[in-house]
Amino acid sequence: MAEVSLSGISKSFGEDVALDNVTMTVPDGSFVVLLGPTGAGKTTTLRMVSGLDKPDAGNVMIGGRDMAGLTPAQRDVAMVFQQYSLYPHLTVRQNLEFPLKSPILQTPQAEIIKKVGEVAEVLQISHKLDNKATALSGGEMQRVSIGRALVRQPSVYLMDEPLSSLDAKLRSDLRVELKGIQANSGATLLYVTHDQIEAMTMATHVGVLDQGRLVQFGTPREIYENPVSVYAASRLGQPRINVLPADVFGGAPKGAQSIGLRPEHIVQGEGEDSMVTRVERLGDQTRLHLVFKDHEIVTVTDAHTNLNGGDIVRIRPNNPYYFDASGARVA
């Protein structure tokens, strides 16, 4: 596999800036997730690496080699899209074989049979190899789409929200499978999503994008525990971080305009009164919706709490985050 390096990548479509001076290194053998809402620049970054689009400025390196002027086929990358992109008139086996039969790879037939069999077993679609693609469920079609990339063993795998159209159970199953495949093979994988659960459970590194700019890059734990801005803090964590005026509890540092409170930053049973407005019982945890000085706060409490709407809970902050007027973290 190979390291991917982006240096000063910028890209505009007319007056719309898709990427603004993005510099990032995807370490060899890592699982990097690009996280952000629609329009953040995630897919455009993937297209820069794949060669489907050319940057207006900056350069892309894969395995220490400059990709300028190279076609997608010459870059040795495999891409999985949100849409299945299968050949409907071919069987599952023929869809999986197709990349290996390209003139560039020229894979021997014995090796094709071996690779297709191995990937089909890992993705649990061996019993579907002779089915037409049109005879598969949505989850099975996405497994074939992913398998078509996995058989190639390229330098880099690029995946653009491949699980977003699947149901919750299939998403959960494939998250585990994809992470296991990547970890066992040592593959370099660049993965786009807006789903923070995928980022937290699969990534070795997360790149947080905001309107074409890379605002933070690090491990999921680093970004969760040490966000550089209120925007980065809001990308990870459930329930979503609470952002209130900095002076709502008092004791805010100079320059702070807002305070950020994750559930672990809220001590219950001490401090000032808040009122419970709603209790959500989720099995493994219970979420409390509170009103504190006319501000809404969502936190978690004991799964078997006896609290109900209208009850009073005393709360105080413990090691919260503070942010300035621009949203940047205040030390």
GROMACS .gro file of C-alpha atoms in nm:
model
  331
    1MET     CA    1   0.000   0.000   0.000
    2ALA     CA    2   0.109   0.364  -0.008
    3GLU     CA    3   0.108   0.698   0.168
    4VAL     CA    4  -0.107   0.973   0.014
    5SER     CA    5   0.005   1.333   0.046
    6LEU     CA    6  -0.199   1.640  -0.052
    7SER     CA    7  -0.012   1.973  -0.060
    8GLY     CA    8  -0.197   2.304  -0.099
    9ILE     CA    9  -0.486   2.154  -0.298
   10SER     CA   10  -0.738   2.412  -0.416
   11LYS     CA   11  -1.032   2.365  -0.649
   12SER     CA   12  -1.314   2.593  -0.760
   13PHE     CA   13  -1.616   2.535  -0.981
   14GLY     CA   14  -1.698   2.879  -1.114
   15GLU     CA   15  -1.740   3.102  -0.811
   16ASP     CA   16  -1.787   2.809  -0.574
   17VAL     CA   17  -1.473   2.716  -0.380
   18ALA     CA   18  -1.475   2.339  -0.328
   19LEU     CA   19  -1.128   2.306  -0.171
   20ASP     CA   20  -0.917   2.582  -0.021
   21ASN     CA   21  -0.545   2.506   0.029
   22VAL     CA   22  -0.593   2.156   0.172
   23THR     CA   23  -0.273   1.997   0.300
   24MET     CA   24  -0.298   1.648   0.451
   25THR     CA   25  -0.103   1.323   0.474
   26VAL     CA   26  -0.279   0.987   0.474
   27PRO     CA   27  -0.024   0.753   0.636
   28ASP     CA   28   0.057   0.422   0.472
   29GLY     CA   29  -0.177   0.154   0.608
   30SER     CA   30  -0.415   0.399   0.775
   31PHE     CA   31  -0.793   0.427   0.765
   32VAL     CA   32  -0.861   0.799   0.720
   33VAL     CA   33  -1.216   0.932   0.734
   34LEU     CA   34  -1.308   1.271   0.586
   35LEU     CA   35  -1.591   1.409   0.795
   36GLY     CA   36  -1.821   1.703   0.733
   37PRO     CA   37  -2.166   1.801   0.605
   38THR     CA   38  -2.273   1.820   0.241
   39GLY     CA   39  -2.063   2.078   0.057
   40ALA     CA   40  -1.764   2.051   0.292
   41GLY     CA   41  -1.534   1.923   0.016
   42LYS     CA   42  -1.514   1.553   0.105
   43THR     CA   43  -1.600   1.402  -0.233
   44THR     CA   44  -1.395   1.663  -0.419
   45THR     CA   45  -1.090   1.560  -0.212
   46LEU     CA   46  -1.148   1.198  -0.314
   47ARG     CA   47  -1.176   1.300  -0.678
   48MET     CA   48  -0.845   1.488  -0.653
   49VAL     CA   49  -0.671   1.174  -0.527
   50SER     CA   50  -0.838   0.949  -0.785
   51GLY     CA   51  -0.760   1.178  -1.078
   52LEU     CA   52  -1.124   1.221  -1.177
   53ASP     CA   53  -1.074   1.596  -1.125
   54LYS     CA   54  -0.760   1.810  -1.148
   55PRO     CA   55  -0.671   2.066  -0.879
   56ASP     CA   56  -0.641   2.433  -0.969
   57ALA     CA   57  -0.337   2.450  -0.741
   58GLY     CA   58  -0.128   2.210  -0.533
   59ASN     CA   59  -0.022   1.852  -0.594
   60VAL     CA   60  -0.112   1.495  -0.499
   61MET     CA   61   0.153   1.234  -0.419
   62ILE     CA   62   0.084   0.861  -0.387
   63GLY     CA   63   0.367   0.644  -0.261
   64GLY     CA   64   0.608   0.935  -0.305
   65ARG     CA   65   0.517   0.973  -0.672
   66ASP     CA   66   0.369   1.294  -0.815
   67MET     CA   67   0.030   1.219  -0.972
   68ALA     CA   68   0.024   1.526  -1.199
   69GLY     CA   69  -0.084   1.425  -1.549
   70LEU     CA   70  -0.165   1.064  -1.456
   71THR     CA   71  -0.506   0.915  -1.537
   72PRO     CA   72  -0.715   0.734  -1.272
   73ALA     CA   73  -0.606   0.400  -1.418
   74GLN     CA   74  -0.239   0.496  -1.390
   75ARG     CA   75  -0.274   0.595  -1.024
   76ASP     CA   76  -0.347   0.242  -0.900
   77VAL     CA   77  -0.646   0.341  -0.688
   78ALA     CA   78  -0.982   0.168  -0.645
   79MET     CA   79  -1.296   0.372  -0.578
   80VAL     CA   80  -1.628   0.268  -0.425
   81PHE     CA   81  -1.920   0.504  -0.477
   82GLN     CA   82  -2.243   0.553  -0.282
   83GLN     CA   83  -2.428   0.417  -0.585
   84TYR     CA   84  -2.357   0.050  -0.649
   85SER     CA   85  -2.230   0.101  -1.008
   86LEU     CA   86  -2.259  -0.267  -1.100
   87TYR     CA   87  -2.301  -0.414  -1.447
   88PRO     CA   88  -2.662  -0.539  -1.428
   89HIS     CA   89  -2.631  -0.791  -1.714
   90LEU     CA   90  -2.334  -0.966  -1.545
   91THR     CA   91  -2.332  -1.214  -1.259
   92VAL     CA   92  -2.176  -1.136  -0.923
   93ARG     CA   93  -1.872  -1.342  -1.022
   94GLN     CA   94  -1.833  -1.152  -1.351
   95ASN     CA   95  -1.869  -0.817  -1.173
   96LEU     CA   96  -1.595  -0.913  -0.929
   97GLU     CA   97  -1.371  -1.044  -1.208
   98PHE     CA   98  -1.411  -0.738  -1.428
   99PRO     CA   99  -1.137  -0.515  -1.273
  100LEU     CA  100  -0.887  -0.802  -1.277
  101LYS     CA  101  -0.936  -0.856  -1.650
  102SER     CA  102  -0.830  -0.503  -1.745
  103PRO     CA  103  -0.542  -0.477  -1.996
  104ILE     CA  104  -0.337  -0.292  -1.734
  105LEU     CA  105  -0.353  -0.567  -1.468
  106GLN     CA  106  -0.351  -0.872  -1.698
  107THR     CA  107  -0.425  -1.104  -1.405
  108PRO     CA  108  -0.384  -1.480  -1.474
  109GLN     CA  109  -0.714  -1.672  -1.467
  110ALA     CA  110  -0.605  -1.891  -1.175
  111GLU     CA  111  -0.533  -1.583  -0.966
  112ILE     CA  112  -0.865  -1.425  -1.067
  113ILE     CA  113  -1.052  -1.733  -0.942
  114LYS     CA  114  -0.854  -1.730  -0.617
  115LYS     CA  115  -0.904  -1.359  -0.545
  116VAL     CA  116  -1.274  -1.361  -0.629
  117GLY     CA  117  -1.328  -1.661  -0.401
  118GLU     CA  118  -1.141  -1.501  -0.111
  119VAL     CA  119  -1.321  -1.168  -0.134
  120ALA     CA  120  -1.663  -1.331  -0.178
  121GLU     CA  121  -1.603  -1.537   0.137
  122VAL     CA  122  -1.498  -1.233   0.342
  123LEU     CA  123  -1.805  -1.037   0.229
  124GLN     CA  124  -2.035  -1.339   0.273
  125ILE     CA  125  -2.158  -1.344  -0.086
  126SER     CA  126  -2.005  -1.677  -0.200
  127HIS     CA  127  -2.352  -1.827  -0.239
  128LYS     CA  128  -2.451  -1.541  -0.472
  129LEU     CA  129  -2.162  -1.564  -0.721
  130ASP     CA  130  -2.376  -1.701  -1.003
  131ASN     CA  131  -2.667  -1.462  -0.947
  132LYS     CA  132  -2.724  -1.167  -1.177
  133ALA     CA  133  -2.655  -0.832  -1.008
  134THR     CA  134  -3.021  -0.738  -1.057
  135ALA     CA  135  -3.128  -1.034  -0.840
  136LEU     CA  136  -2.952  -0.901  -0.528
  137SER     CA  137  -3.076  -0.697  -0.234
  138GLY     CA  138  -2.937  -0.348  -0.178
  139GLY     CA  139  -2.698  -0.471   0.089
  140GLU     CA  140  -2.572  -0.752  -0.133
  141MET     CA  141  -2.518  -0.514  -0.425
  142GLN     CA  142  -2.312  -0.284  -0.205
  143ARG     CA  143  -2.105  -0.581  -0.088
  144VAL     CA  144  -2.033  -0.666  -0.451
  145SER     CA  145  -1.941  -0.303  -0.519
  146ILE     CA  146  -1.697  -0.307  -0.228
  147GLY     CA  147  -1.569  -0.649  -0.333
  148ARG     CA  148  -1.494  -0.524  -0.681
  149ALA     CA  149  -1.251  -0.278  -0.524
  150LEU     CA  150  -1.105  -0.527  -0.278
  151VAL     CA  151  -1.007  -0.785  -0.541
  152ARG     CA  152  -0.768  -0.540  -0.701
  153GLN     CA  153  -0.536  -0.474  -0.405
  154PRO     CA  154  -0.446  -0.124  -0.530
  155SER     CA  155  -0.216   0.128  -0.361
  156VAL     CA  156  -0.513   0.316  -0.214
  157TYR     CA  157  -0.882   0.247  -0.162
  158LEU     CA  158  -1.116   0.546  -0.199
  159MET     CA  159  -1.471   0.509  -0.064
  160ASP     CA  160  -1.744   0.771  -0.097
  161GLU     CA  161  -2.020   0.708   0.159
  162PRO     CA  162  -2.053   0.340   0.057
  163LEU     CA  163  -2.280   0.249   0.351
  164SER     CA  164  -2.518   0.546   0.357
  165SER     CA  165  -2.798   0.379   0.160
  166LEU     CA  166  -2.804   0.061   0.371
  167ASP     CA  167  -3.026  -0.017   0.669
  168ALA     CA  168  -2.891   0.019   1.023
  169LYS     CA  169  -2.801  -0.348   1.078
  170LEU     CA  170  -2.620  -0.382   0.746
  171ARG     CA  171  -2.430  -0.058   0.810
  172SER     CA  172  -2.321  -0.191   1.146
  173ASP     CA  173  -2.215  -0.528   1.000
  174LEU     CA  174  -2.023  -0.375   0.712
  175ARG     CA  175  -1.849  -0.125   0.940
  176VAL     CA  176  -1.701  -0.417   1.131
  177GLU     CA  177  -1.611  -0.605   0.812
  178LEU     CA  178  -1.449  -0.306   0.640
  179LYS     CA  179  -1.243  -0.218   0.945
  180GLY     CA  180  -1.133  -0.581   0.981
  181ILE     CA  181  -1.036  -0.606   0.615
  182GLN     CA  182  -0.837  -0.284   0.631
  183ALA     CA  183  -0.660  -0.378   0.955
  184ASN     CA  184  -0.572  -0.730   0.842
  185SER     CA  185  -0.453  -0.629   0.495
  186GLY     CA  186  -0.265  -0.314   0.594
  187ALA     CA  187  -0.453  -0.126   0.321
  188THR     CA  188  -0.446   0.252   0.290
  189LEU     CA  189  -0.807   0.367   0.288
  190LEU     CA  190  -0.953   0.716   0.242
  191TYR     CA  191  -1.321   0.715   0.332
  192VAL     CA  192  -1.584   0.991   0.302
  193THR     CA  193  -1.883   1.016   0.533
  194HIS     CA  194  -2.101   1.256   0.729
  195ASP     CA  195  -2.175   0.980   0.982
  196GLN     CA  196  -1.980   1.037   1.302
  197ILE     CA  197  -2.036   0.678   1.418
  198GLU     CA  198  -1.849   0.551   1.112
  199ALA     CA  199  -1.570   0.797   1.186
  200MET     CA  200  -1.542   0.702   1.554
  201THR     CA  201  -1.558   0.325   1.503
  202MET     CA  202  -1.347   0.276   1.188
  203ALA     CA  203  -1.094   0.557   1.151
  204THR     CA  204  -0.734   0.564   1.260
  205HIS     CA  205  -0.739   0.935   1.164
  206VAL     CA  206  -1.016   1.186   1.094
  207GLY     CA  207  -0.996   1.494   0.874
  208VAL     CA  208  -1.266   1.750   0.957
  209LEU     CA  209  -1.360   1.962   0.655
  210ASP     CA  210  -1.556   2.288   0.660
  211GLN     CA  211  -1.643   2.468   0.336
  212GLY     CA  212  -1.338   2.333   0.159
  213ARG     CA  213  -1.090   2.390   0.441
  214LEU     CA  214  -0.928   2.121   0.655
  215VAL     CA  215  -0.990   2.251   1.007
  216GLN     CA  216  -0.847   1.959   1.207
  217PHE     CA  217  -0.671   1.627   1.146
  218GLY     CA  218  -0.599   1.366   1.412
  219THR     CA  219  -0.724   1.048   1.575
  220PRO     CA  220  -1.096   1.032   1.656
  221ARG     CA  221  -1.011   1.052   2.026
  222GLU     CA  222  -0.790   1.359   1.977
  223ILE     CA  223  -1.060   1.545   1.789
  224TYR     CA  224  -1.329   1.445   2.038
  225GLU     CA  225  -1.125   1.539   2.345
  226ASN     CA  226  -0.928   1.834   2.207
  227PRO     CA  227  -1.128   2.008   1.930
  228VAL     CA  228  -0.973   2.322   1.784
  229SER     CA  229  -1.308   2.491   1.728
  230VAL     CA  230  -1.676   2.469   1.805
  231TYR     CA  231  -1.726   2.338   1.450
  232ALA     CA  232  -1.479   2.051   1.500
  233ALA     CA  233  -1.632   1.975   1.842
  234SER     CA  234  -1.979   1.949   1.688
  235ARG     CA  235  -1.868   1.689   1.430
  236LEU     CA  236  -1.815   1.412   1.687
  237GLY     CA  237  -2.012   1.308   1.993
  238GLN     CA  238  -2.364   1.193   2.075
  239PRO     CA  239  -2.559   1.368   2.204
  240ARG     CA  240  -2.423   1.669   2.017
  241ILE     CA  241  -2.211   1.910   2.222
  242ASN     CA  242  -2.412   2.181   2.400
  243VAL     CA  243  -2.302   2.535   2.311
  244LEU     CA  244  -2.418   2.814   2.542
  245PRO     CA  245  -2.312   3.172   2.618
  246ALA     CA  246  -1.979   3.169   2.801
  247ASP     CA  247  -2.109   3.355   3.107
  248VAL     CA  248  -2.407   3.128   3.174
  249PHE     CA  249  -2.222   2.958   3.462
  250GLY     CA  250  -1.964   3.229   3.537
  251GLY     CA  251  -1.587   3.191   3.552
  252ALA     CA  252  -1.528   3.204   3.175
  253PRO     CA  253  -1.173   3.291   3.060
  254LYS     CA  254  -1.097   3.621   2.886
  255GLY     CA  255  -1.206   3.631   2.524
  256ALA     CA  256  -1.457   3.345   2.559
  257GLN     CA  257  -1.793   3.397   2.390
  258SER     CA  258  -1.936   3.048   2.429
  259ILE     CA  259  -1.898   2.740   2.646
  260GLY     CA  260  -1.908   2.385   2.506
  261LEU     CA  261  -2.044   2.108   2.726
  262ARG     CA  262  -2.033   1.739   2.642
  263PRO     CA  263  -2.227   1.505   2.875
  264GLU     CA  264  -1.907   1.423   3.067
  265HIS     CA  265  -1.857   1.796   3.131
  266ILE     CA  266  -2.187   1.822   3.322
  267VAL     CA  267  -2.185   1.723   3.689
  268GLN     CA  268  -2.533   1.639   3.819
  269GLY     CA  269  -2.646   1.688   4.178
  270GLU     CA  270  -2.432   1.998   4.237
  271GLY     CA  271  -2.443   2.361   4.128
  272GLU     CA  272  -2.749   2.547   4.001
  273ASP     CA  273  -3.104   2.434   3.926
  274SER     CA  274  -3.214   2.315   3.583
  275MET     CA  275  -3.550   2.164   3.489
  276VAL     CA  276  -3.603   1.834   3.308
  277THR     CA  277  -3.819   1.883   2.998
  278ARG     CA  278  -3.787   1.536   2.842
  279VAL     CA  279  -3.641   1.196   2.927
  280GLU     CA  280  -3.526   0.966   2.644
  281ARG     CA  281  -3.469   0.607   2.752
  282LEU     CA  282  -3.237   0.438   2.499
  283GLY     CA  283  -3.163   0.115   2.685
  284ASP     CA  284  -2.791   0.147   2.748
  285GLN     CA  285  -2.827   0.513   2.846
  286THR     CA  286  -3.088   0.774   2.921
  287ARG     CA  287  -3.074   1.124   2.776
  288LEU     CA  288  -3.194   1.419   2.977
  289HIS     CA  289  -3.325   1.730   2.805
  290LEU     CA  290  -3.285   2.020   3.044
  291VAL     CA  291  -3.362   2.391   3.051
  292PHE     CA  292  -3.101   2.601   3.232
  293LYS     CA  293  -3.149   2.978   3.246
  294ASP     CA  294  -3.363   2.963   2.928
  295HIS     CA  295  -3.101   2.753   2.745
  296GLU     CA  296  -3.158   2.394   2.633
  297ILE     CA  297  -2.903   2.130   2.738
  298VAL     CA  298  -2.893   1.761   2.645
  299THR     CA  299  -2.690   1.525   2.863
  300VAL     CA  300  -2.695   1.162   2.975
  301THR     CA  301  -2.773   1.006   3.310
  302ASP     CA  302  -2.815   0.664   3.468
  303ALA     CA  303  -3.004   0.426   3.240
  304HIS     CA  304  -3.250   0.343   3.520
  305THR     CA  305  -3.308   0.698   3.642
  306ASN     CA  306  -3.638   0.785   3.807
  307LEU     CA  307  -3.629   1.142   3.675
  308ASN     CA  308  -3.930   1.270   3.480
  309GLY     CA  309  -4.034   1.586   3.303
  310GLY     CA  310  -4.071   1.877   3.545
  311ASP     CA  311  -3.812   1.747   3.793
  312ILE     CA  312  -3.529   1.974   3.907
  313VAL     CA  313  -3.164   1.871   3.858
  314ARG     CA  314  -2.871   2.071   3.993
  315ILE     CA  315  -2.582   2.095   3.744
  316ARG     CA  316  -2.239   2.252   3.714
  317PRO     CA  317  -1.965   2.241   3.447
  318ASN     CA  318  -1.647   2.036   3.484
  319ASN     CA  319  -1.353   2.111   3.250
  320PRO     CA  320  -1.571   2.244   2.964
  321TYR     CA  321  -1.447   2.391   2.636
  322TYR     CA  322  -1.451   2.765   2.571
  323PHE     CA  323  -1.463   2.929   2.228
  324ASP     CA  324  -1.410   3.287   2.109
  325ALA     CA  325  -1.638   3.491   1.882
  326SER     CA  326  -1.499   3.323   1.570
  327GLY     CA  327  -1.560   2.975   1.714
  328ALA     CA  328  -1.190   2.901   1.779
  329ARG     CA  329  -1.095   2.723   2.101
  330VAL     CA  330  -0.985   2.943   2.392
  331ALA     CA  331  -0.712   2.784   2.606
   0.00000   0.00000   0.00000
